[in-house]
Coordinates of C-alpha atoms in Angstrom, one line a residue:
Chain A
M1 CA 112.4 77.6 129.5
S2 CA 109.8 74.4 129.5
L3 CA 107.8 72.4 132.0
P4 CA 109.1 69.0 133.5
F5 CA 106.4 66.7 131.3
H6 CA 106.2 66.9 127.8
T7 CA 102.8 68.9 126.2
P8 CA 101.5 69.4 122.5
H9 CA 102.3 73.3 123.7
D10 CA 106.1 73.2 124.6
E11 CA 107.2 75.3 121.4
L12 CA 104.6 77.5 122.3
I13 CA 105.3 77.7 125.8
A14 CA 109.5 78.2 125.0
R15 CA 109.1 81.1 122.6
L16 CA 107.1 83.5 125.2
V17 CA 108.1 85.0 128.6
P18 CA 105.9 84.6 131.5
F19 CA 104.7 87.8 133.8
V20 CA 102.7 88.0 136.8
V21 CA 100.9 91.0 137.9
A22 CA 101.0 91.6 142.2
P23 CA 101.8 94.4 144.3
P24 CA 104.8 93.7 146.4
F25 CA 102.3 92.6 149.5
N26 CA 100.9 89.5 147.4
R27 CA 104.0 88.3 145.9
L28 CA 104.6 85.5 149.2
A29 CA 101.3 84.0 148.3
L30 CA 102.3 83.4 144.5
D31 CA 103.9 80.3 143.5
L32 CA 106.3 82.2 141.3
A33 CA 107.6 79.0 139.1
P34 CA 104.8 76.6 138.8
F35 CA 105.6 73.7 137.5
G36 CA 109.1 74.9 137.3
L37 CA 108.6 77.4 134.8
P38 CA 110.8 80.5 136.4
I39 CA 108.9 83.6 136.6
V40 CA 112.1 86.2 136.8
D41 CA 111.7 89.0 139.2
E42 CA 111.7 92.0 136.0
H43 CA 108.8 90.4 135.0
V44 CA 106.7 90.8 138.3
I45 CA 104.8 93.6 137.6
D46 CA 103.9 95.8 140.7
P47 CA 100.7 98.3 139.8
L48 CA 101.0 100.4 142.2
K49 CA 104.4 101.5 140.6
L50 CA 104.4 104.8 137.7
S51 CA 107.1 102.6 135.6
S52 CA 104.2 99.9 135.5
E53 CA 101.6 102.6 133.7
Q54 CA 102.2 101.4 129.7
F55 CA 102.2 97.3 130.5
L56 CA 99.2 97.6 132.4
T57 CA 97.6 99.6 129.6
L58 CA 98.7 97.1 126.8
L59 CA 97.2 94.4 129.4
Q60 CA 93.8 96.6 129.2
R61 CA 94.2 96.4 125.3
L62 CA 94.3 92.9 125.1
D63 CA 91.4 92.4 127.2
G64 CA 89.6 94.9 124.4
L65 CA 90.5 92.7 121.7
T66 CA 89.1 89.6 123.6
F67 CA 86.0 91.0 125.6
G68 CA 85.4 93.8 123.3
P69 CA 83.6 91.9 120.6
E70 CA 81.4 90.7 123.3
G71 CA 80.8 93.9 124.6
M72 CA 81.8 92.7 127.9
P73 CA 85.5 94.8 128.1
M74 CA 86.7 95.1 131.4
P75 CA 87.1 99.0 132.8
R76 CA 90.2 100.0 133.6
W77 CA 88.8 100.3 137.6
V78 CA 87.9 97.1 137.3
F79 CA 91.4 95.5 136.4
Y80 CA 93.1 97.6 139.4
D81 CA 90.0 97.3 142.0
C82 CA 89.6 93.6 140.8
A83 CA 92.1 92.0 139.7
E84 CA 95.9 93.9 140.1
L85 CA 95.5 94.9 143.6
P86 CA 93.3 91.8 145.8
A87 CA 94.7 89.4 143.9
A88 CA 97.3 89.1 140.9
I89 CA 97.6 88.5 136.8
F90 CA 99.2 85.7 135.4
G91 CA 100.1 86.0 131.5
F92 CA 102.6 85.6 129.2
A93 CA 104.3 88.1 126.9
L94 CA 106.4 88.5 124.1
R95 CA 109.3 90.8 124.1
A96 CA 108.6 94.0 122.2
A97 CA 111.5 93.5 119.5
D98 CA 109.9 89.7 118.9
T99 CA 106.1 90.9 118.2
D100 CA 104.9 90.5 115.2
P101 CA 104.2 94.0 113.9
R102 CA 101.0 92.9 112.5
L103 CA 100.0 91.7 116.0
A104 CA 101.8 95.0 117.3
A105 CA 99.5 97.4 115.2
Q106 CA 96.8 95.5 117.1
Y107 CA 97.1 97.6 120.6
P108 CA 98.7 99.1 119.2
V109 CA 102.2 98.8 121.0
P110 CA 103.5 102.5 121.2
K111 CA 106.7 103.5 119.3
G112 CA 109.9 103.1 121.0
Y113 CA 108.3 100.5 123.3
A114 CA 110.8 98.4 125.2
G115 CA 108.7 96.3 127.5
L116 CA 106.7 93.0 127.4
V117 CA 103.7 92.9 125.3
P118 CA 101.1 91.0 126.7
V119 CA 99.5 88.1 124.7
S120 CA 97.1 86.4 126.9
M121 CA 96.3 86.7 131.1
W122 CA 94.5 84.8 133.7
A123 CA 92.8 86.7 137.1
G124 CA 91.0 85.8 139.1
L125 CA 90.0 86.9 143.3
P126 CA 90.6 85.0 146.6
M127 CA 87.4 83.9 148.1
F128 CA 86.5 83.6 151.8
R129 CA 87.9 80.0 151.5
P130 CA 91.3 79.2 151.8
G131 CA 92.7 78.3 148.1
H132 CA 88.9 79.0 146.7
W133 CA 89.2 81.9 143.9
F134 CA 86.6 83.1 141.2
G135 CA 88.3 83.2 138.2
H136 CA 87.1 86.3 135.8
N137 CA 89.4 86.9 132.7
L138 CA 90.6 84.5 130.5
S139 CA 92.3 86.8 127.5
S140 CA 94.0 85.0 124.7
L141 CA 95.6 86.5 121.5
A142 CA 94.9 83.9 119.9
P143 CA 92.3 84.2 117.9
V144 CA 93.7 87.3 116.7
A145 CA 96.7 86.1 115.4
D146 CA 95.2 83.5 113.4
R147 CA 93.0 86.7 111.8
V148 CA 95.8 89.0 111.2
A149 CA 98.9 87.1 111.3
P150 CA 98.0 83.5 110.2
G151 CA 101.4 82.5 110.0
M152 CA 102.2 82.8 113.7
S153 CA 99.7 80.1 115.8
L154 CA 99.1 80.7 119.6
K155 CA 97.1 77.8 119.1
G156 CA 96.2 76.6 122.5
L157 CA 97.0 79.9 124.3
G158 CA 94.0 80.2 126.5
S159 CA 94.3 77.1 128.0
V160 CA 97.9 77.2 129.1
T161 CA 97.1 80.3 130.5
K162 CA 95.0 79.4 132.6
A163 CA 96.2 76.0 133.9
L164 CA 99.5 77.8 134.5
G165 CA 98.1 80.9 136.0
M166 CA 96.0 78.7 138.6
K167 CA 99.2 76.7 139.4
A168 CA 100.9 80.2 140.0
L169 CA 97.9 81.1 142.3
R170 CA 97.8 78.4 144.2
V171 CA 93.9 77.7 143.2
R172 CA 92.2 74.2 144.9
R173 CA 89.3 74.9 143.8
L174 CA 88.1 77.2 141.3
Y175 CA 84.5 79.3 140.7
G176 CA 83.9 80.6 137.2
A177 CA 80.9 82.0 135.1
T178 CA 80.8 81.8 131.7
Q179 CA 78.1 82.0 129.1
W180 CA 76.3 78.8 128.0
A181 CA 76.9 79.5 124.0
S182 CA 80.3 80.6 124.9
A183 CA 84.1 79.0 123.3
A184 CA 85.6 79.3 126.2
L185 CA 83.1 76.7 127.8
F186 CA 85.7 74.0 125.8
I187 CA 88.8 75.9 127.6
H188 CA 87.4 75.3 131.2
S189 CA 86.1 71.5 130.4
K190 CA 88.9 70.3 129.7
F191 CA 90.0 70.7 133.4
G192 CA 87.4 67.9 134.6
P193 CA 83.7 67.8 134.9
L194 CA 82.3 71.1 136.0
E195 CA 80.0 71.0 138.7
L196 CA 76.7 73.7 138.0
V197 CA 76.4 76.2 140.6
T198 CA 73.6 78.0 138.3
A199 CA 72.3 77.6 135.0
Y200 CA 70.4 80.5 134.7
T201 CA 71.9 84.2 136.4
P202 CA 70.0 87.0 136.4
A203 CA 73.0 89.1 138.7
H204 CA 74.9 88.7 135.7
S205 CA 75.2 90.8 132.8
E206 CA 74.0 88.1 130.3
A207 CA 71.0 85.7 132.2
E208 CA 72.5 82.7 129.9
T209 CA 75.5 82.3 132.1
L210 CA 76.5 79.4 134.0
T211 CA 78.4 79.7 137.1
Y212 CA 80.7 76.6 137.5
A213 CA 83.5 75.0 139.9
F214 CA 85.8 72.5 140.0
D215 CA 88.4 71.2 142.5
A216 CA 92.0 72.2 140.7
T217 CA 94.7 69.3 140.8
D218 CA 98.2 68.8 139.6
E219 CA 96.3 66.3 137.8
S220 CA 93.3 68.2 136.6
L221 CA 96.1 71.2 135.2
R222 CA 98.4 68.5 133.5
A223 CA 95.5 67.3 131.6
T224 CA 94.9 70.8 130.2
L225 CA 98.1 71.5 129.5
G226 CA 97.9 68.2 127.6
D227 CA 100.3 65.6 129.4
P228 CA 99.1 62.6 127.9
K229 CA 99.7 60.7 131.3
A230 CA 97.5 62.9 133.0
R231 CA 93.8 61.2 132.9
L232 CA 90.5 62.5 133.8
A233 CA 87.2 60.6 135.5
R234 CA 84.1 62.1 133.4
P235 CA 80.6 60.9 133.8
E236 CA 78.4 60.3 131.0
P237 CA 76.3 62.8 129.6
S238 CA 72.7 62.3 130.5
E239 CA 71.1 65.0 128.6
W240 CA 72.0 67.6 126.3
I241 CA 71.1 71.0 126.5
D242 CA 70.9 73.7 123.6
A243 CA 72.6 76.8 124.7
H244 CA 70.1 79.1 123.1
D245 CA 67.0 77.3 124.6
T246 CA 66.6 79.9 127.9
A247 CA 63.5 78.3 129.3
T248 CA 65.3 74.7 129.4
L249 CA 68.5 76.8 131.3
M250 CA 65.4 78.3 133.9
R251 CA 64.1 74.7 134.4
L252 CA 67.9 73.4 135.0
Q253 CA 68.5 77.0 137.9
D254 CA 65.1 75.9 139.7
R255 CA 66.2 72.1 139.8
I256 CA 69.6 73.5 140.9
E257 CA 68.1 76.1 143.8
A258 CA 65.6 72.9 144.4
G259 CA 69.2 71.3 145.5
E260 CA 70.0 68.9 142.6
R261 CA 73.8 68.5 141.8
L262 CA 74.7 68.7 138.2
C263 CA 78.2 68.6 135.9
I264 CA 78.8 69.5 132.9
P265 CA 81.0 66.4 132.1
T266 CA 82.3 66.9 129.0
A267 CA 83.1 69.6 125.9
P268 CA 79.9 71.2 124.5
R269 CA 79.3 69.8 120.5
R270 CA 78.0 72.1 117.5
D271 CA 75.2 70.8 115.2
G272 CA 75.5 73.5 112.9
E273 CA 75.7 76.9 114.4
R274 CA 74.2 75.8 117.8
P275 CA 76.3 74.5 120.5
F276 CA 74.7 71.7 122.9
V277 CA 76.1 71.2 126.3
P278 CA 76.3 68.2 127.7
V279 CA 74.9 67.8 131.8
A280 CA 75.3 64.9 133.8
P281 CA 73.9 64.2 137.9
L282 CA 76.5 64.0 140.1
P283 CA 76.0 62.0 143.0
Chain B
M1 CA 76.4 103.9 170.6
L2 CA 73.6 103.7 167.7
Y3 CA 71.2 106.6 169.4
R4 CA 72.4 108.9 166.9
Y5 CA 71.3 107.1 163.8
A6 CA 67.7 106.0 165.5
R7 CA 66.0 107.8 162.4
I8 CA 68.1 106.0 160.4
L9 CA 66.8 102.4 162.0
D10 CA 63.6 103.7 162.3
H11 CA 63.2 104.3 158.8
C12 CA 65.8 101.8 157.1
E13 CA 66.5 98.0 157.1
P14 CA 69.8 96.4 156.2
Y15 CA 70.2 93.9 153.6
L16 CA 73.0 91.4 152.8
I17 CA 73.3 89.6 149.7
A18 CA 75.3 86.9 149.8
T19 CA 75.9 83.6 148.0
D20 CA 75.9 80.0 150.4
L21 CA 79.5 80.1 150.6
I22 CA 79.9 82.7 152.3
A23 CA 76.5 83.6 154.1
S24 CA 77.0 81.8 157.2
E25 CA 80.3 83.4 157.8
L26 CA 79.6 86.9 158.0
N27 CA 78.0 88.6 161.0
A28 CA 74.2 89.3 160.2
A29 CA 73.8 91.6 163.1
P30 CA 76.1 93.8 163.5
L31 CA 75.9 96.3 166.7
G32 CA 73.0 94.0 167.2
V33 CA 71.2 95.7 163.8
R34 CA 69.6 91.9 162.4
V35 CA 69.3 91.7 158.6
P36 CA 66.1 90.3 158.7
T37 CA 65.6 87.0 156.9
E38 CA 63.7 88.2 154.1
N39 CA 66.5 90.6 153.4
R40 CA 69.4 87.9 153.2
I41 CA 69.5 87.9 149.1
N42 CA 71.3 85.2 147.3
P43 CA 72.5 86.7 144.2
Q44 CA 72.1 83.4 142.5
H45 CA 68.3 82.8 143.1
R46 CA 66.0 83.7 140.4
R47 CA 63.8 85.0 143.0
H48 CA 66.0 88.5 143.9
A49 CA 66.4 89.0 140.4
E50 CA 64.2 92.6 141.0
F51 CA 66.2 93.4 143.8
L52 CA 69.4 93.2 142.1
Q53 CA 68.1 95.6 139.3
Q54 CA 66.9 98.2 141.9
L55 CA 70.6 98.2 143.5
R56 CA 71.9 98.1 139.6
L57 CA 69.8 101.1 139.5
M58 CA 71.3 102.6 142.2
D59 CA 75.0 101.9 141.3
T60 CA 74.3 103.1 138.1
L61 CA 72.8 107.0 139.6
C62 CA 75.7 106.7 141.9
F63 CA 78.7 106.1 139.6
G64 CA 77.3 106.8 136.4
P65 CA 78.3 110.4 136.7
S66 CA 81.8 109.5 137.4
S67 CA 82.3 106.6 134.2
L68 CA 82.5 104.2 137.3
E69 CA 79.5 102.6 136.9
M70 CA 80.0 98.4 137.4
P71 CA 78.7 96.4 134.8
P72 CA 76.4 93.6 136.0
W73 CA 78.9 90.8 135.3
V74 CA 81.5 93.0 137.2
F75 CA 78.6 92.6 139.9
Y76 CA 78.6 89.0 139.8
D77 CA 82.1 88.2 139.4
C78 CA 83.8 90.3 141.4
A79 CA 81.6 91.5 144.0
V80 CA 78.7 88.7 145.1
M81 CA 81.0 85.8 144.2
P82 CA 84.3 86.4 146.4
G83 CA 82.8 88.8 148.7
A84 CA 79.6 90.2 149.9
V85 CA 77.2 93.6 150.0
F86 CA 75.6 95.0 153.0
G87 CA 73.3 97.9 152.8
L88 CA 70.7 99.7 153.8
G89 CA 67.1 100.2 151.8
T90 CA 63.6 101.2 153.0
R91 CA 60.3 100.5 151.7
R92 CA 58.6 102.8 149.0
A93 CA 56.0 103.9 151.5
D94 CA 58.9 105.3 153.4
L95 CA 59.9 107.6 149.9
E96 CA 58.2 110.9 149.0
P97 CA 57.6 110.4 145.2
W98 CA 60.3 112.4 143.8
A99 CA 62.5 109.7 145.3
L100 CA 60.5 106.9 144.1
E101 CA 61.3 108.8 140.5
A102 CA 64.8 110.1 141.4
M103 CA 65.9 106.1 142.1
R104 CA 63.6 104.8 139.2
V105 CA 61.5 102.9 141.2
P106 CA 58.7 100.7 139.3
A107 CA 55.0 101.2 140.0
N108 CA 54.5 97.7 140.7
Y109 CA 57.5 97.1 143.0
D110 CA 57.1 96.6 146.4
G111 CA 60.2 95.2 147.7
L112 CA 63.1 97.1 149.7
V113 CA 64.6 99.8 147.8
P114 CA 68.3 100.0 148.5
L115 CA 69.5 103.5 149.7
S116 CA 73.2 102.2 150.2
M117 CA 75.4 100.0 149.7
F118 CA 79.3 98.3 151.1
I119 CA 81.3 96.1 149.3
A120 CA 84.2 94.5 150.7
I121 CA 86.0 91.5 149.0
P122 CA 88.8 89.3 150.4
M123 CA 92.3 89.5 149.3
L124 CA 95.6 87.8 149.0
P125 CA 97.6 87.8 152.4
G126 CA 101.2 88.4 152.4
H127 CA 101.9 84.7 153.0
D128 CA 101.2 81.5 151.1
P129 CA 96.9 81.1 151.7
L130 CA 96.9 77.4 152.1
S131 CA 99.3 78.0 155.0
R132 CA 95.6 79.8 156.8
A133 CA 94.1 77.5 159.7
P134 CA 91.0 75.9 158.4
G135 CA 88.6 77.5 159.7
T136 CA 90.3 81.2 160.1
P137 CA 88.6 83.8 157.8
P138 CA 90.9 86.0 156.0
S139 CA 91.6 89.4 157.4
T140 CA 93.0 91.0 154.7
W141 CA 89.8 92.6 153.0
L142 CA 89.6 95.3 150.0
V143 CA 86.4 98.0 150.0
Y144 CA 85.9 99.2 146.6
T145 CA 82.4 100.6 146.5
L146 CA 80.8 102.3 149.2
D147 CA 77.5 104.5 148.7
S148 CA 74.0 106.0 149.5
M149 CA 72.0 108.0 147.6
N150 CA 72.1 110.9 149.9
E151 CA 75.8 111.5 147.9
V152 CA 73.8 112.1 145.0
A153 CA 69.9 113.2 145.8
P154 CA 70.6 114.7 149.1
G155 CA 67.5 113.8 151.4
I156 CA 66.6 111.5 149.3
G157 CA 67.2 109.2 152.8
P158 CA 67.9 110.0 156.3
A159 CA 71.0 112.0 157.2
G160 CA 74.2 109.7 158.5
L161 CA 73.1 106.4 155.9
L162 CA 77.0 106.8 154.1
H163 CA 78.1 106.8 157.6
L164 CA 76.4 104.3 159.1
T165 CA 76.7 101.9 156.7
L166 CA 80.4 102.1 156.4
A167 CA 80.5 101.5 160.4
L168 CA 78.2 98.2 160.1
G169 CA 79.6 97.3 156.9
L170 CA 82.6 97.2 158.5
R171 CA 81.4 94.7 161.6
V172 CA 79.9 92.6 158.9
F173 CA 82.7 91.0 157.2
P174 CA 85.5 89.4 159.7
I175 CA 88.2 92.7 158.3
R176 CA 91.5 93.2 160.4
T177 CA 93.6 95.1 157.7
L178 CA 91.0 96.8 155.2
Y179 CA 92.4 98.4 152.0
A180 CA 90.1 100.7 149.9
T181 CA 90.8 102.9 147.0
T182 CA 88.8 106.4 146.3
Q183 CA 89.2 109.5 144.7
W184 CA 91.2 112.0 146.5
R185 CA 88.5 114.5 145.7
N186 CA 85.6 112.3 147.2
P187 CA 83.9 113.5 149.8
K188 CA 83.9 109.6 151.5
L189 CA 87.4 110.0 152.4
A190 CA 86.2 112.3 155.2
H191 CA 84.4 108.8 156.6
Y192 CA 87.4 107.1 156.4
V193 CA 89.0 108.9 157.8
E194 CA 87.5 108.7 160.7
L195 CA 88.9 105.2 161.5
G196 CA 92.4 106.9 162.2
P197 CA 95.5 107.2 160.4
L198 CA 95.1 105.8 156.5
E199 CA 98.3 104.7 155.1
L200 CA 98.8 105.2 151.8
A201 CA 99.5 102.3 149.2
T202 CA 99.4 104.6 146.6
A203 CA 99.3 108.5 146.1
Y204 CA 98.4 108.8 142.2
T205 CA 97.5 105.7 140.3
P206 CA 97.6 105.4 136.7
A207 CA 96.0 101.7 136.6
H208 CA 92.8 103.4 137.9
T209 CA 90.7 104.8 135.4
M210 CA 91.0 108.0 137.5
P211 CA 94.5 108.6 138.3
R212 CA 93.9 111.0 141.1
T213 CA 92.7 107.8 143.5
L214 CA 94.9 107.0 146.4
T215 CA 95.2 103.5 148.0
F216 CA 95.1 102.9 151.7
R217 CA 95.2 100.9 154.0
T218 CA 94.4 100.6 158.2
P219 CA 93.9 98.3 160.6
I220 CA 90.5 97.7 162.0
D221 CA 89.6 97.0 165.6
E222 CA 87.5 97.9 168.2
E223 CA 88.9 101.2 169.2
R224 CA 88.7 102.8 165.4
L225 CA 85.7 101.3 164.9
A226 CA 84.2 103.0 168.1
S227 CA 86.1 106.0 166.9
L228 CA 84.1 106.1 163.3
L229 CA 80.7 106.3 165.5
M230 CA 81.5 108.6 168.0
R231 CA 83.2 111.3 165.7
P232 CA 85.6 112.9 168.5
A233 CA 86.8 116.1 167.1
T234 CA 90.1 115.0 167.7
H235 CA 91.3 111.7 166.2
P236 CA 93.0 109.6 169.1
L237 CA 95.3 108.3 167.1
A238 CA 96.0 110.9 164.6
P239 CA 98.7 112.5 165.0
P240 CA 99.4 116.6 163.8
A241 CA 100.2 117.1 160.5
N242 CA 103.6 117.4 159.3
V243 CA 102.6 118.4 155.2
V244 CA 99.4 119.5 153.6
V245 CA 98.6 118.3 149.8
D246 CA 97.0 120.2 147.6
V247 CA 94.7 117.2 146.3
D248 CA 94.7 118.6 142.5
D249 CA 97.9 119.4 141.9
V250 CA 98.7 115.9 139.6
A251 CA 102.8 116.9 139.9
N252 CA 102.7 116.7 143.7
L253 CA 100.7 113.6 143.7
R254 CA 103.3 112.1 141.7
Q255 CA 105.9 112.9 143.4
I256 CA 104.5 111.8 146.5
Q257 CA 104.1 108.8 144.6
R258 CA 108.0 108.6 143.9
E259 CA 108.4 108.9 147.2
L260 CA 106.5 106.6 148.6
E261 CA 108.2 103.8 145.8
S262 CA 110.9 105.1 147.4
G263 CA 110.1 104.0 151.2
V264 CA 108.4 106.7 152.3
R265 CA 105.4 106.4 154.7
Y266 CA 102.7 109.1 154.1
E267 CA 99.2 108.7 155.9
L268 CA 96.4 110.8 156.0
V269 CA 95.6 112.5 159.1
G270 CA 92.4 114.2 158.5
A271 CA 89.7 114.6 156.3
P272 CA 90.6 117.0 152.8
E273 CA 89.2 120.7 153.8
A274 CA 88.5 122.6 150.7
R275 CA 89.9 126.6 151.3
G276 CA 88.7 128.3 148.2
T277 CA 89.4 126.1 145.0
Y278 CA 92.0 124.4 146.8
V279 CA 91.5 121.4 148.6
Q280 CA 94.0 120.2 151.2
A281 CA 94.7 117.0 152.8
P282 CA 96.4 116.4 156.4
M283 CA 99.2 114.2 156.4
V284 CA 102.4 112.9 158.0
R285 CA 105.5 112.1 156.3
T286 CA 107.6 110.0 157.4
T287 CA 111.1 109.2 155.9
A288 CA 113.6 106.0 157.1
E289 CA 115.3 108.4 160.0
G290 CA 112.3 110.2 160.9
R291 CA 109.4 112.9 160.3
R292 CA 110.6 115.3 157.7

C-alpha cells in the first residue's frame, strides 16, 4: 500500500498496516482511506467489544513505552473515556508474525497472539467547532526500535502517523499541548507555523507547557509527509526562547493574555543540550 | 423546580471552567442560576491557577481511592480543551474547620472552594462532522466525570449537591444525546437513571481501568430533565424490568456484553438496589423478536 504521491517514507508505509480504533457509531465520521491508503474493515477495532481487549492492552503498552519515561503515561480509563469512546485512534501496526522479537519483547506481546502489534498511534478529541480537534497522544515506537533493534528503522513514523491520522479524522484545525523542551515540537512544527495559544500553562501537569494551534490543509499534511511538491510559508523568527527559561515563558504568557498573537514559525534548534524555540509575531 | 434545592443555592455558587473557544457557546445561567463573572474560569489564564489546584485536590479526594484520579495533563488535554467543567462551590466561611482540613484548603486561600464537578466533552457525530451546519453545536456529548465532595465526606456540603450539579450541568451544555461511563456499583448511577431508561453500549468494559464499567446513552429533552429534578416515584418513560442483573457477577456481565455485541438491546430502567451482599440492577432486555 502506498500514497498517491512520493515521500521519503514510502518504504516505511508499505511495510506497516494502518488501523483505526473507533466504536461503530463514530465510523461514519472518519475517512477510512486517508490520501487513498485503505484501512480494511478487519483493522477497524471496536473498543466496545470483548475481543478487542488484547489489542487495546498492547496499545496502552505502546503509550507506556512512549510516555512512561516522561512520567505521563495514559491511564487505561483515559484511553477509553478520552479517545476510544468519544472519538477515534489512528495508527500503524505490524502483524505479530512480522514483528521483530526484540520489539515484541518490549510490550511484551503474549505467546500465540496472532493479531496486530501497534507501533504508533495518534489520538485526539473533537472540539466544539466542526473539524476542530485537540490532539493529545502521539506515540511512536521509533526511539525504542533504534535502541533495541537498530537494523529495523521506524524513522519518520511519528510525523507520518500524525499527518495520516489527522486526515483520517478529518481535522481542519488542530490544537495540541507540548512541553517547550520536548523533541515532539520538531514533529509538530513540520505542519507549518504553530500559533501560540498559551506559553505557560499551570493547568497542565507541567506548567512549562505550550498550547499550539494550526489550520490543517492537504498541503500542510503532505508537507509533513515529505511530499517535495508541498511548500509552506513561514515567517522569520523575531526571537529565540530558551525552553528552560520559566520567567521568559511567563512573560510570553502575559503577552498572549494581553492579546498579542505569536507563533512558532519553524523547528527549534539546539545549543548544546539546551533547546531554543523560535517565536514570531502573527498579523 | 429548584425550591427543593434552596439550601444549596443559599450556600453555594456555580462556577464554569471554559476556554474562550467554547465559553460563549455554553449556557451560563442554567435554570436561571447565573454563574457570576468572577466564577467564570479561563483555564488558560495564570490568575486561575489556585482555583484549579483546589479542583485538582477535590478530584484526588473523590477518585484517588478508586485509582481513577485525573492527572493534571488529562484535565487540560481531555476536559477543558475539548469541553468544559461546571460545578458548585462555596466560600471558606461556609465550611466548618473539619471540612477545610479535609479539603486541604490552604490558610491563605480565600477563593471559591469547589464542592462538585461535571465534565462534558463533545463526541464525534454519527456522520461526517464537517457536514454539520455552521453555528450548529455538537449534539452528542460524553460525561466522564460527575462528583461531589459529599460522596467522600458526607455532610461537607448541602445534601443534593451531586443531583443538582447533574441537573444544571446537563443544561449548561447543548446535549441532545448523552453518553456516560460509570461503574456498576457506583451510587451515581441512581442519579443518571432518573433521566429515564439508559440504553447500554457496554455492560462489561475491559478497555476501561475497571472492567465492571458500563457505558450508556440516553436522549436528553425537557421531559427527562424535568424528571431528574422532580424525581417521581415511578419514571414516566421507564417500562417495567424483565431482567434483574447481579452487577458483581462478572460471568453474567460478560454474557450480557456478548448479547449486546450480537444485537440484543438492554436498558437500565431503575437504580441498582442492594439486598444483603447482592446489588441488583433492573433492566429491560429486548431481542430482535421483541422482549424476552
